[in-house]
């Protein structure tokens, strides 16, 4: 299913875990692996940020090469060939654009990255990529080796088109790693607002809810069984 995996790395601990996961996936699916690092000045006032001089540009390039080399070593240790890309700009935009331009079918990155204002920016890149990417995004929350991270896969399904695409990806992972796969649907009673702003929950009988949940799970199950 996965033929070209894009790993976005910023050198953080979680990025190292993402590198191990991406390499493991590339090896399992015999997929190409590309590693990208995006340089972005950690400033909330970008319009006031002066352009870097020659010395700073050299330092940035050196740091990017170190990050790419660090992630690449993990791929090397697992016997996975890769190529590296350096980019400059806004990480979310550049990662999404790089993935689309390279026709990647999976993006892998860590859930927590580096940044001078960690409490404010924590997780913003991974969340942004997930919202803007054209392909599936795997966010790795562990900083440890992740070659065996797919023993148990939990698939949430509501029967939607996106849920069925998720089922296809989950099924591919489960088959490749011989994983246990569990499908779950969580039903939340719909809520409506009257003209005065008062919230009221719809009243649905248990049989209707059961039928909805069974259909949501069964539709994902048919994808898994294919």
Short mmCIF file of C-alpha atoms in Angstrom, two decimals:
data_model
loop_
_atom_site.label_atom_id
_atom_site.label_comp_id
_atom_site.label_asym_id
_atom_site.label_seq_id
_atom_site.Cartn_x
_atom_site.Cartn_y
_atom_site.Cartn_z
CA UNK A 1 0.00 0.00 0.00
CA UNK A 2 2.78 2.44 0.90
CA UNK A 3 5.31 3.04 -1.87
CA UNK A 4 6.94 6.34 -0.84
CA UNK A 5 7.25 7.44 2.78
CA UNK A 6 8.19 10.98 3.77
CA UNK A 7 9.82 11.34 7.19
CA UNK A 8 9.85 14.88 8.60
CA UNK A 9 12.53 15.26 11.26
CA UNK A 10 13.66 18.16 13.44
CA UNK A 11 16.19 16.19 15.51
CA UNK A 12 13.97 15.94 18.61
CA UNK A 13 13.60 12.76 20.65
CA UNK A 14 10.16 12.07 19.18
CA UNK A 15 11.57 12.62 15.70
CA UNK A 16 14.06 9.82 16.38
CA UNK A 17 11.17 7.53 17.26
CA UNK A 18 9.44 8.61 14.06
CA UNK A 19 12.60 7.79 12.10
CA UNK A 20 12.63 4.25 13.49
CA UNK A 21 8.95 3.85 12.61
CA UNK A 22 9.37 5.24 9.10
CA UNK A 23 12.36 2.97 8.44
CA UNK A 24 10.46 -0.07 9.73
CA UNK A 25 7.52 0.76 7.47
CA UNK A 26 9.75 1.36 4.45
CA UNK A 27 11.40 -2.01 5.01
CA UNK A 28 8.10 -3.87 5.44
CA UNK A 29 6.46 -2.32 2.39
CA UNK A 30 9.64 -2.11 0.28
CA UNK A 31 8.91 1.59 -0.04
CA UNK A 32 11.15 4.53 -0.87
CA UNK A 33 12.09 6.70 2.10
CA UNK A 34 12.70 10.44 1.93
CA UNK A 35 13.80 12.46 4.96
CA UNK A 36 13.07 16.17 5.07
CA UNK A 37 14.07 18.89 7.51
CA UNK A 38 12.48 22.31 7.35
CA UNK A 39 14.29 25.28 8.85
CA UNK A 40 11.97 27.83 10.39
CA UNK A 41 12.94 30.75 12.65
CA UNK A 42 11.09 30.19 15.94
CA UNK A 43 9.57 33.64 16.12
CA UNK A 44 5.99 34.80 16.46
CA UNK A 45 6.96 38.05 14.72
CA UNK A 46 8.18 36.69 11.39
CA UNK A 47 7.69 39.98 9.57
CA UNK A 48 10.33 41.54 11.83
CA UNK A 49 12.80 38.68 11.49
CA UNK A 50 15.80 39.80 9.43
CA UNK A 51 17.20 37.55 6.72
CA UNK A 52 20.12 35.41 7.92
CA UNK A 53 23.63 36.41 6.84
CA UNK A 54 26.20 34.10 5.19
CA UNK A 55 27.58 32.80 8.50
CA UNK A 56 24.10 32.08 9.83
CA UNK A 57 23.11 30.37 6.59
CA UNK A 58 26.17 28.14 6.87
CA UNK A 59 25.28 27.30 10.47
CA UNK A 60 21.68 26.51 9.47
CA UNK A 61 22.83 24.23 6.67
CA UNK A 62 25.22 22.45 9.04
CA UNK A 63 22.47 21.91 11.61
CA UNK A 64 20.06 20.63 8.97
CA UNK A 65 22.66 18.19 7.69
CA UNK A 66 23.26 16.95 11.25
CA UNK A 67 19.52 16.35 11.75
CA UNK A 68 19.18 14.53 8.43
CA UNK A 69 22.28 12.45 9.11
CA UNK A 70 20.99 11.48 12.57
CA UNK A 71 17.69 10.26 11.14
CA UNK A 72 19.53 8.63 8.26
CA UNK A 73 21.71 6.59 10.61
CA UNK A 74 18.57 4.91 11.94
CA UNK A 75 17.54 3.99 8.40
CA UNK A 76 21.08 2.78 7.65
CA UNK A 77 21.06 0.55 10.73
CA UNK A 78 17.86 -1.07 9.45
CA UNK A 79 19.21 -1.51 5.95
CA UNK A 80 16.87 1.04 4.40
CA UNK A 81 18.03 3.34 1.59
CA UNK A 82 16.88 6.95 1.73
CA UNK A 83 17.32 10.40 0.25
CA UNK A 84 17.45 13.70 2.14
CA UNK A 85 15.92 17.10 1.46
CA UNK A 86 16.61 20.46 3.15
CA UNK A 87 13.83 23.05 3.05
CA UNK A 88 13.33 26.54 4.46
CA UNK A 89 9.95 28.03 5.30
CA UNK A 90 6.92 27.26 7.40
CA UNK A 91 7.17 23.59 8.45
CA UNK A 92 3.50 22.66 7.98
CA UNK A 93 3.33 24.13 4.48
CA UNK A 94 6.72 22.80 3.38
CA UNK A 95 6.13 19.27 4.67
CA UNK A 96 2.71 19.06 3.02
CA UNK A 97 4.03 20.55 -0.24
CA UNK A 98 7.07 18.26 -0.28
CA UNK A 99 4.90 15.20 0.25
CA UNK A 100 2.53 16.18 -2.55
CA UNK A 101 5.31 17.09 -4.97
CA UNK A 102 7.11 13.80 -4.30
CA UNK A 103 3.81 11.87 -4.52
CA UNK A 104 4.39 10.39 -1.08
CA UNK A 105 1.58 8.18 0.19
CA UNK A 106 2.50 8.44 3.88
CA UNK A 107 4.01 11.16 6.07
CA UNK A 108 5.65 10.18 9.37
CA UNK A 109 6.66 12.68 12.06
CA UNK A 110 6.96 12.96 15.82
CA UNK A 111 4.21 14.38 17.97
CA UNK A 112 6.51 16.80 19.77
CA UNK A 113 9.24 18.84 18.20
CA UNK A 114 11.79 21.48 19.00
CA UNK A 115 11.01 25.15 19.51
CA UNK A 116 11.94 28.11 21.65
CA UNK A 117 8.34 28.52 22.84
CA UNK A 118 7.54 24.88 23.49
CA UNK A 119 4.45 25.41 25.61
CA UNK A 120 2.83 27.41 22.81
CA UNK A 121 4.02 25.55 19.73
CA UNK A 122 3.95 22.01 21.12
CA UNK A 123 2.34 19.68 18.62
CA UNK A 124 1.37 22.50 16.25
CA UNK A 125 3.41 21.14 13.34
CA UNK A 126 2.10 17.57 13.61
CA UNK A 127 -1.48 18.82 13.98
CA UNK A 128 -1.08 21.19 11.04
CA UNK A 129 0.40 18.56 8.75
CA UNK A 130 -2.42 16.19 9.64
CA UNK A 131 -4.96 18.83 8.59
CA UNK A 132 -3.28 19.90 5.34
CA UNK A 133 -1.57 16.78 3.95
CA UNK A 134 -2.96 15.09 0.84
CA UNK A 135 -2.11 11.62 2.18
CA UNK A 136 -2.26 9.67 5.46
CA UNK A 137 -0.16 11.04 8.33
CA UNK A 138 1.35 8.88 11.06
CA UNK A 139 2.20 10.80 14.24
CA UNK A 140 4.65 8.96 16.50
CA UNK A 141 4.31 9.74 20.20
CA UNK A 142 7.17 7.54 21.38
CA UNK A 143 10.83 8.50 21.45
CA UNK A 144 11.88 4.84 21.60
CA UNK A 145 12.67 2.33 18.90
CA UNK A 146 9.43 1.68 17.10
CA UNK A 147 10.07 -1.33 14.88
CA UNK A 148 7.63 -3.35 17.00
CA UNK A 149 5.08 -0.57 17.53
CA UNK A 150 2.26 -2.25 15.66
CA UNK A 151 1.41 -5.27 17.81
CA UNK A 152 -2.07 -3.92 18.54
CA UNK A 153 -3.90 -1.53 16.22
CA UNK A 154 -7.04 0.30 17.36
CA UNK A 155 -9.25 1.53 14.53
CA UNK A 156 -12.05 3.99 15.22
CA UNK A 157 -14.77 3.92 12.57
CA UNK A 158 -17.93 5.98 12.02
CA UNK A 159 -18.63 4.54 8.59
CA UNK A 160 -17.54 7.70 6.74
CA UNK A 161 -15.33 7.78 3.63
CA UNK A 162 -12.38 8.92 5.76
CA UNK A 163 -12.98 6.06 8.19
CA UNK A 164 -12.92 3.57 5.31
CA UNK A 165 -9.61 5.02 4.10
CA UNK A 166 -8.28 4.67 7.65
CA UNK A 167 -9.49 1.06 7.66
CA UNK A 168 -7.54 0.39 4.47
CA UNK A 169 -4.35 1.78 6.04
CA UNK A 170 -4.94 -0.09 9.31
CA UNK A 171 -5.51 -3.34 7.44
CA UNK A 172 -2.28 -2.90 5.49
CA UNK A 173 -0.33 -2.28 8.70
CA UNK A 174 -1.95 -5.20 10.49
CA UNK A 175 -1.16 -7.56 7.64
CA UNK A 176 2.45 -6.37 7.27
CA UNK A 177 3.22 -6.60 11.00
CA UNK A 178 0.91 -9.54 11.83
CA UNK A 179 -0.91 -7.29 14.30
CA UNK A 180 -4.10 -7.65 16.26
CA UNK A 181 -6.72 -5.23 14.91
CA UNK A 182 -9.68 -3.95 16.94
CA UNK A 183 -12.46 -1.86 15.40
CA UNK A 184 -14.50 0.43 17.64
CA UNK A 185 -17.37 2.85 17.16
CA UNK A 186 -18.31 5.38 19.84
CA UNK A 187 -21.79 6.82 19.40
CA UNK A 188 -22.50 10.33 20.64
CA UNK A 189 -26.11 11.49 20.75
CA UNK A 190 -26.58 14.36 18.23
CA UNK A 191 -27.16 17.78 19.81
CA UNK A 192 -29.31 20.55 18.33
CA UNK A 193 -29.67 24.24 19.22
CA UNK A 194 -33.03 26.01 19.21
CA UNK A 195 -33.42 29.66 18.07
CA UNK A 196 -32.80 30.80 21.65
CA UNK A 197 -29.47 28.98 21.91
CA UNK A 198 -30.71 26.19 24.17
CA UNK A 199 -29.03 22.84 23.59
CA UNK A 200 -31.14 19.73 23.35
CA UNK A 201 -30.14 16.15 22.55
CA UNK A 202 -31.98 14.13 19.95
CA UNK A 203 -33.85 11.12 21.26
CA UNK A 204 -32.93 7.91 19.45
CA UNK A 205 -33.98 4.42 20.46
CA UNK A 206 -31.42 1.75 21.27
CA UNK A 207 -32.25 -0.30 18.17
CA UNK A 208 -31.41 2.65 15.89
CA UNK A 209 -28.16 3.31 17.72
CA UNK A 210 -27.20 -0.38 17.62
CA UNK A 211 -27.89 -0.54 13.87
CA UNK A 212 -25.77 2.57 13.24
CA UNK A 213 -22.84 1.22 15.26
CA UNK A 214 -23.02 -2.23 13.70
CA UNK A 215 -23.00 -0.71 10.23
CA UNK A 216 -20.05 1.58 11.05
CA UNK A 217 -18.01 -1.35 12.36
CA UNK A 218 -19.10 -3.76 9.61
CA UNK A 219 -18.19 -1.32 6.82
CA UNK A 220 -14.65 -1.03 8.21
CA UNK A 221 -14.55 -4.79 8.77
CA UNK A 222 -15.30 -5.47 5.11
CA UNK A 223 -12.31 -3.36 4.13
CA UNK A 224 -10.11 -5.25 6.61
CA UNK A 225 -11.31 -8.64 5.35
CA UNK A 226 -10.50 -7.85 1.70
#
